[in-house]
Coordinates of N, CA and C and ligand atoms in Angstrom, one line a residue:
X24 N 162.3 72.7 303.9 CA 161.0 72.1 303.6 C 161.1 71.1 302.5
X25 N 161.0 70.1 302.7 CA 161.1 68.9 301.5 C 159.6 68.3 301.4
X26 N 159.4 68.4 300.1 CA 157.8 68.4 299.9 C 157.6 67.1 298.6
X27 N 156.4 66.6 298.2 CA 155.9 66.2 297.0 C 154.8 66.8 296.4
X28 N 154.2 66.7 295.4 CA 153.3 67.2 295.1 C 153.0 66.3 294.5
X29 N 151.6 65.6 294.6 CA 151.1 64.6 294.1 C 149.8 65.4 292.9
X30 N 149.2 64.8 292.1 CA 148.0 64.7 291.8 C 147.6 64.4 290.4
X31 N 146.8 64.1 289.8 CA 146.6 64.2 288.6 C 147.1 65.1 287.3
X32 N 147.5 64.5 286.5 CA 147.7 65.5 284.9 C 147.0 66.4 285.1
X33 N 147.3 67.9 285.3 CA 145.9 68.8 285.3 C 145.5 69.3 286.4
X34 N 146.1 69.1 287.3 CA 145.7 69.3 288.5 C 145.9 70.6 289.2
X35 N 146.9 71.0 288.6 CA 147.2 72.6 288.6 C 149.1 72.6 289.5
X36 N 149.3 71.2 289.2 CA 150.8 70.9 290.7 C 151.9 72.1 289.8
X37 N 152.2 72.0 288.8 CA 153.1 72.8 288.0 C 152.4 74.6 288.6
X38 N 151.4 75.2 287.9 CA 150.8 76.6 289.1 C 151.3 76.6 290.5
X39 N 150.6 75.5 291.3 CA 151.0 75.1 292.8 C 152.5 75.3 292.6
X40 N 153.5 74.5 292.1 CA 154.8 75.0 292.6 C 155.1 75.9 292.6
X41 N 155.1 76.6 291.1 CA 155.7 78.1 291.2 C 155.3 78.6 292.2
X42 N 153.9 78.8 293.0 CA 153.7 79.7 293.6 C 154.4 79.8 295.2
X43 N 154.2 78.2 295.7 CA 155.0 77.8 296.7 C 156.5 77.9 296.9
X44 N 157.3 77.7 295.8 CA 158.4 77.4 295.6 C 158.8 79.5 295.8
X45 N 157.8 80.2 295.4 CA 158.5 82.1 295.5 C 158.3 82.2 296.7
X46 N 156.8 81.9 297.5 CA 156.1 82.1 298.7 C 157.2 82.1 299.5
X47 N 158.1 80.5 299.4 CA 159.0 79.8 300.6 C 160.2 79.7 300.2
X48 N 160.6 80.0 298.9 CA 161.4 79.7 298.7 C 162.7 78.7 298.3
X49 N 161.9 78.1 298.2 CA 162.2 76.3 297.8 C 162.0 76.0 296.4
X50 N 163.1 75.3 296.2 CA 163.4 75.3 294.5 C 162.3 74.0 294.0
X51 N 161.7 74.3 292.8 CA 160.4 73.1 292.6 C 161.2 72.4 291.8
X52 N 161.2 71.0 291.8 CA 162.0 70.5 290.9 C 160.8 69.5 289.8
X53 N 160.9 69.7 288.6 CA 159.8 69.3 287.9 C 160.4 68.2 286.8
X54 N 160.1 66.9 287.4 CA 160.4 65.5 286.4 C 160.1 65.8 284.7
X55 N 158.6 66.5 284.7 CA 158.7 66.5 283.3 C 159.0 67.9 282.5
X56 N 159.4 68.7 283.3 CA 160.3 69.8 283.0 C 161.1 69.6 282.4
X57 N 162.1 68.6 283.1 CA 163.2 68.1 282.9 C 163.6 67.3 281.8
X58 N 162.3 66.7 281.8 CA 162.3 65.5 280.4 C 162.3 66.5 278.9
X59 N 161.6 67.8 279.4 CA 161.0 68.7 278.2 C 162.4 69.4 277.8
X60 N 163.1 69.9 278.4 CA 164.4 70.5 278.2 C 165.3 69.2 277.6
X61 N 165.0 67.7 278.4 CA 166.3 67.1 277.4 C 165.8 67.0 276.2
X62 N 164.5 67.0 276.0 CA 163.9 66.4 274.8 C 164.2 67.8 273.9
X63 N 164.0 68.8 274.1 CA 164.3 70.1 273.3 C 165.7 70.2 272.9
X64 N 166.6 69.7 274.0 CA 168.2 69.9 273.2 C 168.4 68.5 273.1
X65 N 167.9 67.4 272.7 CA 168.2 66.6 271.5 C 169.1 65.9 272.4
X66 N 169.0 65.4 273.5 CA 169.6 65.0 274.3 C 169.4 63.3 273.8
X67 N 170.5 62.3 274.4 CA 170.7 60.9 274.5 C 169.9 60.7 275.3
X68 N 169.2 61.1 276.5 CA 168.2 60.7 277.7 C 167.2 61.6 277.0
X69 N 166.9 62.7 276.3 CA 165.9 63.1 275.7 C 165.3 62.2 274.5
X70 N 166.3 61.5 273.7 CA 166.2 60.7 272.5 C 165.2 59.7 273.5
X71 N 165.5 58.9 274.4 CA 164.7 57.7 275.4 C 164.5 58.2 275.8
X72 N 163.4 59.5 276.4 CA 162.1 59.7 276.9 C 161.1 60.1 275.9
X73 N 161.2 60.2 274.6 CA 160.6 61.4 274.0 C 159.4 60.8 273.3
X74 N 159.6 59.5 273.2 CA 158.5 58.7 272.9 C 157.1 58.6 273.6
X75 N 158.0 57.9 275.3 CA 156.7 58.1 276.3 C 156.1 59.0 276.9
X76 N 157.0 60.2 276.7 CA 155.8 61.3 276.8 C 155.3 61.7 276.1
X77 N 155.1 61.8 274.7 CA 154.5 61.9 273.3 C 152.8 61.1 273.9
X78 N 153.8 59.8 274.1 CA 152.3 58.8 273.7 C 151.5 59.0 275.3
X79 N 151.7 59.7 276.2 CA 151.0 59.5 277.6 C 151.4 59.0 278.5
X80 N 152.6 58.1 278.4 CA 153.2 56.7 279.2 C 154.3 57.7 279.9
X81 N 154.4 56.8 280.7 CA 155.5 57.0 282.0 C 157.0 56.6 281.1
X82 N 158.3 57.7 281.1 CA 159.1 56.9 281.1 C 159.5 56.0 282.3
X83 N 160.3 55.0 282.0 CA 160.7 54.0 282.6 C 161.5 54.5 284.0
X84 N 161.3 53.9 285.0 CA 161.8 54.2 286.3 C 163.6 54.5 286.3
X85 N 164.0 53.7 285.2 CA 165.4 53.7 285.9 C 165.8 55.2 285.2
X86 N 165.5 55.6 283.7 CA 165.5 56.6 283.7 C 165.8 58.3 284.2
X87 N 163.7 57.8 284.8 CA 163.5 58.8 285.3 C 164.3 59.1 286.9
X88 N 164.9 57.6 287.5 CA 165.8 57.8 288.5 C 167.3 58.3 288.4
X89 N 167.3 58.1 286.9 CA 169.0 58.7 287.1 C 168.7 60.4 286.8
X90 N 167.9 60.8 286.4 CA 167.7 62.1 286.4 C 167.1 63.0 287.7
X91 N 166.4 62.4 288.9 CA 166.2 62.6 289.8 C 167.9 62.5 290.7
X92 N 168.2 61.7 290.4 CA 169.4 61.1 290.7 C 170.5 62.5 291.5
X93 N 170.6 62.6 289.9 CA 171.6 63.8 289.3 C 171.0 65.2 290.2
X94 N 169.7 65.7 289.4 CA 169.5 66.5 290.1 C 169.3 66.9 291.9
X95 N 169.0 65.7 292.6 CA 169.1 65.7 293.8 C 170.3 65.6 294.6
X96 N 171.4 65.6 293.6 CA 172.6 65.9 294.2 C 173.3 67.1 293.9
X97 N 173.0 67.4 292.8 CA 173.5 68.6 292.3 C 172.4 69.8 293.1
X98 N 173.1 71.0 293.7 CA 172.4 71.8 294.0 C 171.3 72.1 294.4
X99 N 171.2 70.4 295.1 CA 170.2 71.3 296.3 C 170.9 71.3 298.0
X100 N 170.5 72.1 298.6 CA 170.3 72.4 299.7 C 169.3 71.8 300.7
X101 N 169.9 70.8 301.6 CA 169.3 70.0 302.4 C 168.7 70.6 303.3
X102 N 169.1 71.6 303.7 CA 168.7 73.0 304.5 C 167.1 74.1 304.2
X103 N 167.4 74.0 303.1 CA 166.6 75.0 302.3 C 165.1 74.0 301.6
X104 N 165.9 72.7 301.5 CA 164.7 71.5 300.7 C 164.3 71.7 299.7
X105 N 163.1 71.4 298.8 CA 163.1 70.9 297.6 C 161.4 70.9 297.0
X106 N 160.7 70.9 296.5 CA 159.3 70.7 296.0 C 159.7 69.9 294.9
X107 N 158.7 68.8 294.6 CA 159.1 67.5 293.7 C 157.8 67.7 293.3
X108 N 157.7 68.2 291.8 CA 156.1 67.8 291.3 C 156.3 67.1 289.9
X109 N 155.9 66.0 290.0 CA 155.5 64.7 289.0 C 156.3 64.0 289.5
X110 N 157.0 63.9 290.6 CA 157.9 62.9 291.1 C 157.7 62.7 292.6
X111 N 157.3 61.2 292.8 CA 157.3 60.0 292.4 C 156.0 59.6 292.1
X112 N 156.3 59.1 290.7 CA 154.9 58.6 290.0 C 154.7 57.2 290.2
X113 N 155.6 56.3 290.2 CA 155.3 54.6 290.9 C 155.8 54.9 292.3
X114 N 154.9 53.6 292.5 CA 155.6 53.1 293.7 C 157.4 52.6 294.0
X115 N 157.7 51.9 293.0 CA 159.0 51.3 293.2 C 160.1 53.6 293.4
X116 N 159.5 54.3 292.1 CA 160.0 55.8 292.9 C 159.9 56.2 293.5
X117 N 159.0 56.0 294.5 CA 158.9 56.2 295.5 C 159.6 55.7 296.9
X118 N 159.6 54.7 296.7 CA 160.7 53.5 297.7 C 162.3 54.4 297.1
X119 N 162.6 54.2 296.3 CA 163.9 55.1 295.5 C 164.2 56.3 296.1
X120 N 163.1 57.2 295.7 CA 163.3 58.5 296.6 C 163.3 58.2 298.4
X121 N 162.8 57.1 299.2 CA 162.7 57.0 300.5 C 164.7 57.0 300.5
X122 N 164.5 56.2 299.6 CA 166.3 55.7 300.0 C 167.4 56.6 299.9
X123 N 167.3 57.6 298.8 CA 167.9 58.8 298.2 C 167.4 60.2 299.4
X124 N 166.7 60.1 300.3 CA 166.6 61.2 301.3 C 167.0 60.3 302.5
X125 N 166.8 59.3 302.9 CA 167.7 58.4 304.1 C 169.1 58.9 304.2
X126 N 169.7 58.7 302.8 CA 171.0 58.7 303.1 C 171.4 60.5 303.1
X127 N 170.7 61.3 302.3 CA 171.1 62.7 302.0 C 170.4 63.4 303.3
X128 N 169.2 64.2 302.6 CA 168.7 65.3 303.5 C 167.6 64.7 304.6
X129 N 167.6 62.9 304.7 CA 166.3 63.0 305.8 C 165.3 63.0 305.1
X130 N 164.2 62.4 306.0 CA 162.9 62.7 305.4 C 162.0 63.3 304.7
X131 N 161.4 63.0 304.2 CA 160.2 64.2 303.5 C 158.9 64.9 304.7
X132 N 159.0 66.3 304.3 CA 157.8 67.0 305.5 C 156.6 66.5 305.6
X133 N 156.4 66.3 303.8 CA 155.0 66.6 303.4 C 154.5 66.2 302.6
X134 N 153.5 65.3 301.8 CA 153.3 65.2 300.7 C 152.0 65.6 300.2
X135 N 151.5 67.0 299.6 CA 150.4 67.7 299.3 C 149.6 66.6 297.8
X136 N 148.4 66.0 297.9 CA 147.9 66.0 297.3 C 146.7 66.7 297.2
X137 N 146.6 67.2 295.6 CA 146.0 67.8 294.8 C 145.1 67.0 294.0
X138 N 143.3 67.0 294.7 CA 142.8 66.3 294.2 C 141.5 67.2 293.4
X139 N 141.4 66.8 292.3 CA 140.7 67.4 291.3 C 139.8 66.2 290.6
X140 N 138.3 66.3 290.5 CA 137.8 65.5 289.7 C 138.3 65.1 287.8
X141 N 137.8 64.0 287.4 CA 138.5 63.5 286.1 C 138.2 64.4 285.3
X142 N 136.4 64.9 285.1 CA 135.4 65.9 283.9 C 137.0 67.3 284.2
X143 N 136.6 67.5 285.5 CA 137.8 69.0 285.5 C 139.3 69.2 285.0
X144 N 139.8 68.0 285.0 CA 141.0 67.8 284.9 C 141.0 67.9 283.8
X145 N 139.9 67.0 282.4 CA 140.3 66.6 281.1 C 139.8 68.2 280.6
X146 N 139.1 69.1 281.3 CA 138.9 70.4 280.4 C 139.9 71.6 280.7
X147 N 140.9 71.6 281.9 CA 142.1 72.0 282.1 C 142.7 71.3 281.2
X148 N 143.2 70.4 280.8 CA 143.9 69.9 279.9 C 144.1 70.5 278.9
X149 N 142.7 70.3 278.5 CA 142.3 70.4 276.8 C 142.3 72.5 276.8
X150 N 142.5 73.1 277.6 CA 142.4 74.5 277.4 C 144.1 75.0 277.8
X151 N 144.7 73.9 278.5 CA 146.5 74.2 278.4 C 146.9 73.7 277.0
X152 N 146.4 73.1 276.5 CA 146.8 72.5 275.1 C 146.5 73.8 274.1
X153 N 145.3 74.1 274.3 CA 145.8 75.8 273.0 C 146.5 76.6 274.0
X154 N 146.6 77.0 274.9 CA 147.6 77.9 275.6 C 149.2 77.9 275.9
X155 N 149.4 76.7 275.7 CA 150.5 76.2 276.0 C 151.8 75.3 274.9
X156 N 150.6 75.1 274.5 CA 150.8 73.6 273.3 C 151.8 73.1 273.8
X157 N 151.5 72.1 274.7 CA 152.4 71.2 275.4 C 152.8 70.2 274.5
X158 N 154.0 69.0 274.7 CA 153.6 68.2 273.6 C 153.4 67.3 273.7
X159 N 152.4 66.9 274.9 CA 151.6 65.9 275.3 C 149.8 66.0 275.7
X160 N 149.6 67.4 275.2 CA 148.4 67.8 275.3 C 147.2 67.4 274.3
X161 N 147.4 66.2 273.9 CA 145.8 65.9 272.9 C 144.7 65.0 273.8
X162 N 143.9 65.0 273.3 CA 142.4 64.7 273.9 C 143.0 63.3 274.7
X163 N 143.3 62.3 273.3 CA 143.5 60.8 273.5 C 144.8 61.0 274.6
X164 N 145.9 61.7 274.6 CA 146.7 61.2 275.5 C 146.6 61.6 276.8
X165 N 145.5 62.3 276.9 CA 145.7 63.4 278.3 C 144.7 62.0 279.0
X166 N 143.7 61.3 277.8 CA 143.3 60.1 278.7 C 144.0 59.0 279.1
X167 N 144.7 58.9 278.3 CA 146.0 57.8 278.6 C 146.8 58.5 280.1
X168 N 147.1 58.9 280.1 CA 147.6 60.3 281.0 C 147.0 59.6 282.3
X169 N 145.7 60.3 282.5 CA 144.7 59.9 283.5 C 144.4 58.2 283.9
X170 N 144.8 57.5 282.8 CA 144.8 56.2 283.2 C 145.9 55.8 283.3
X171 N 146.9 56.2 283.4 CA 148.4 56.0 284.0 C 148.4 56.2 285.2
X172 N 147.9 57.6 285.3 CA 148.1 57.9 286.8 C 147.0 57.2 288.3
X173 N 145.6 56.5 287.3 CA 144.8 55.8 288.2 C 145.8 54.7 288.5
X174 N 146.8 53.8 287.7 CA 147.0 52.5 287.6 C 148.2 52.4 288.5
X175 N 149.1 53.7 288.2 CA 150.6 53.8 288.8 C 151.0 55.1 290.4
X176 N 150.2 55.8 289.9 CA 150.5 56.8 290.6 C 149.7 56.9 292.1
X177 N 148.0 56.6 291.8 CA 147.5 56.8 292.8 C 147.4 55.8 294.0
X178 N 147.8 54.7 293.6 CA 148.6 53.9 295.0 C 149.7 54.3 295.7
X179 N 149.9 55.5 295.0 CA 151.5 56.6 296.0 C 150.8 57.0 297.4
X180 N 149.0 57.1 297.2 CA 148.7 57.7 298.5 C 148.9 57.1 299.7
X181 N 148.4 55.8 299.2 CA 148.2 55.1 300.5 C 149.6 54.5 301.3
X182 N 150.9 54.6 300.3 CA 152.4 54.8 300.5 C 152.4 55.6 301.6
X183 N 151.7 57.4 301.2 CA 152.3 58.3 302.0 C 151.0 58.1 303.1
X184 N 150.4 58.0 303.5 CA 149.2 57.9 304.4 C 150.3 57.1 305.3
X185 N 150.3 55.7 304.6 CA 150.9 54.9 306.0 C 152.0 55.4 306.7
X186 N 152.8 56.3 306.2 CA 153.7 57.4 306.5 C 153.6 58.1 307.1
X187 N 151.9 58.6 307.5 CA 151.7 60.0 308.0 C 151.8 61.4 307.7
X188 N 152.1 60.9 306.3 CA 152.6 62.4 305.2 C 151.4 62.8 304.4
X189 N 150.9 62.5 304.4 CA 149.5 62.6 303.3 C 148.5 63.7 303.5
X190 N 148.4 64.6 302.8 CA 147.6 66.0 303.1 C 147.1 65.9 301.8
X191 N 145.5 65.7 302.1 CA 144.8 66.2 300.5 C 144.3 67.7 300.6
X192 N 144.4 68.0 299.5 CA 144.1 69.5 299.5 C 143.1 69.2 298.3
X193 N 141.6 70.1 298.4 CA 140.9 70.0 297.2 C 141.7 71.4 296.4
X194 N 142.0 70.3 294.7 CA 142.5 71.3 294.4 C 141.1 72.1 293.0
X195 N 139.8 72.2 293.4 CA 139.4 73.0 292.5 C 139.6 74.3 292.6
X196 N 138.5 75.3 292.4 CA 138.6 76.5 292.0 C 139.9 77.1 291.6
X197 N 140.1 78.6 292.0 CA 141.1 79.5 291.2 C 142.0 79.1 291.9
X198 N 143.4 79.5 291.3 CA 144.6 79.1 291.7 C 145.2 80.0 293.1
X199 N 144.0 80.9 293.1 CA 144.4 81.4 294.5 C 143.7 80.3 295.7
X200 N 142.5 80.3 295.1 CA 142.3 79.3 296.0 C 142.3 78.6 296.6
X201 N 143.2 78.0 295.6 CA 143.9 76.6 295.9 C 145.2 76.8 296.9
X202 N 145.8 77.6 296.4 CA 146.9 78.1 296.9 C 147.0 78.3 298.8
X203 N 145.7 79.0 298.5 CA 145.5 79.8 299.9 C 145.2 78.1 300.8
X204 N 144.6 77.0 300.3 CA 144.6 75.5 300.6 C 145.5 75.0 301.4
X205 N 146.7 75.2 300.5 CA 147.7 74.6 300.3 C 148.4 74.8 301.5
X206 N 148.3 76.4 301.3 CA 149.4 77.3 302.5 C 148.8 76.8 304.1
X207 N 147.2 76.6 304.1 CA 147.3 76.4 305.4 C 147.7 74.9 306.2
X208 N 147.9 73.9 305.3 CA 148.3 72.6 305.1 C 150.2 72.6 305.6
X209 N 150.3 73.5 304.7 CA 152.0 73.8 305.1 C 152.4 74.7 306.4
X210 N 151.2 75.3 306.9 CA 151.9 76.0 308.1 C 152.4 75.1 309.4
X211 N 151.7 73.9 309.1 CA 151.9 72.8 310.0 C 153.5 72.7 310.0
X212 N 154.2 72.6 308.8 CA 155.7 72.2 308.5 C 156.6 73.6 308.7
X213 N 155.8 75.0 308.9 CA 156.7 76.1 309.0 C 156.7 76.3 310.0
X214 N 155.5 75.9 310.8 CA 155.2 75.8 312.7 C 154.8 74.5 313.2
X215 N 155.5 73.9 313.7 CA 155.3 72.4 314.1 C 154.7 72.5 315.1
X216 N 154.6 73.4 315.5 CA 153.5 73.1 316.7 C 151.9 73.3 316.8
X217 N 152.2 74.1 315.5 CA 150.2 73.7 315.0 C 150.1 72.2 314.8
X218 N 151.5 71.4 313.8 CA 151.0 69.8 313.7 C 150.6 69.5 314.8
X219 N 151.9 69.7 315.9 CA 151.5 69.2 317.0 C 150.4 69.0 317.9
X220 N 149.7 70.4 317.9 CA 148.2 70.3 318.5 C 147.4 70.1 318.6
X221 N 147.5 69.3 316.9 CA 146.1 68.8 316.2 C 146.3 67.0 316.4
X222 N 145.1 66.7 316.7 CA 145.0 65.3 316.6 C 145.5 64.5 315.6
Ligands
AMP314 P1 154.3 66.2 283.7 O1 154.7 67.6 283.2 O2 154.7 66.0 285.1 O3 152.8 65.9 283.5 O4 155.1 65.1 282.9 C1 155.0 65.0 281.5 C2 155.4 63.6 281.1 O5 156.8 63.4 281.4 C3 154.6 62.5 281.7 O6 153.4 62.2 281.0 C4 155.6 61.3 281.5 O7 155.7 60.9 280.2 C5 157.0 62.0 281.8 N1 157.3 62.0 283.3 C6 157.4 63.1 284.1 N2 157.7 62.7 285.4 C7 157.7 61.4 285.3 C8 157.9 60.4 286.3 N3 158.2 60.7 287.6 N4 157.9 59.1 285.9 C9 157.7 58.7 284.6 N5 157.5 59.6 283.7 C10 157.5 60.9 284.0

């Protein structure tokens, strides 16, 4: 199963993977995970991201593509597939990732967006921030955040729409709920012949 997980800062896609990634067993692979671990060991690609995730901003594509890069060659299993959450956040990543599954494992199944209103998103935020203390969790950046993702990210849909990949899932309530969403959106990709029967 090769998947994306689209949605807003807050939207719950980091919960969503874990839970999909045990459910199915598919490894979640998390862009700003990634960034958080090089930035914690003081890494030369941690040193150049550590800025723009501080301030709310996107690191820069080429970047965040040699890190996708790496990891999408290293250990994964074309077979087994992949959950991608915070990735791809532009368009031009997105065209990147088309080109980086052409040549490797093929297409993507699926791409789950997780849509959550703005008021909901900024008070998940602001309650992962004492729970978590992320270190991009302040009021001002989590807006920046949300205005990145209007400006860069959410023209990803209409990418995967014209694609035929595009499943929104509302992602409010509890995380079971969501979940339970989610799952019935993906039975389509674990039985293709429920896609199939549906218009
Ligand atoms: P996340 O945990 O997915 O919200 O990512 C935290 C931060 O890491 C983001 O606000 C960005 O600064 C950076 N980041 C993560 N993924 C990407 C990406 N695909 N493109 C650019 N920046 C990213």
């Amino acid at each position: 199963m090769r998947l994306v997980l689209l949605g807003p800062p807050g939207a719950g896609k980091g919960t969503q993977a874990t839970r999909i990634s045990a459910r199915h067993g598919v490894p979640a692979i998390s862009t700003g995970q990634l960034f958080d671990q090089q930035i914690s060991a003081g890494t030369a690609l941690g040193r150049r991201a550590e800025h723009y995730v501080r301030a709310g901003e996107l690191v820069p594509d080429e970047i965040v593509l040699d890190i996708v890069a790496e990891r999408l060659t290293t250990g994964v299993d074309c077979e087994v597939g992949f959950l991608l959450d915070g990735f791809p956040r532009t368009l031009p990543q997105a065209e990147a990732l088309d080109r980086m599954l052409d040549a490797s494992c093929g297409p993507l199944d699926l791409v789950v967006d997780l849509v959550v209103g703005e008021d909901e998103v900024l008070k998940r935020i602001s309650r992962r921030a004492v729970s978590e203390g992320r270190r991009d969790d302040t009021e001002q950046t989590a807006r920046r955040r949300l205005k990145v993702f209007a400006a860069e990210t959410a023209p990803l849909r209409s990418h995967y729409a014209d694609q035929g990949l595009l499943r929104s899932v509302d992602g409010s309530g509890s995380p079971d709920e969501v979940f339970a969403r989610i799952e019935e959106v993906l039975a389509a990709v674990a039985h293709p012949e429920v896609r199939a029967s549906r218009p």
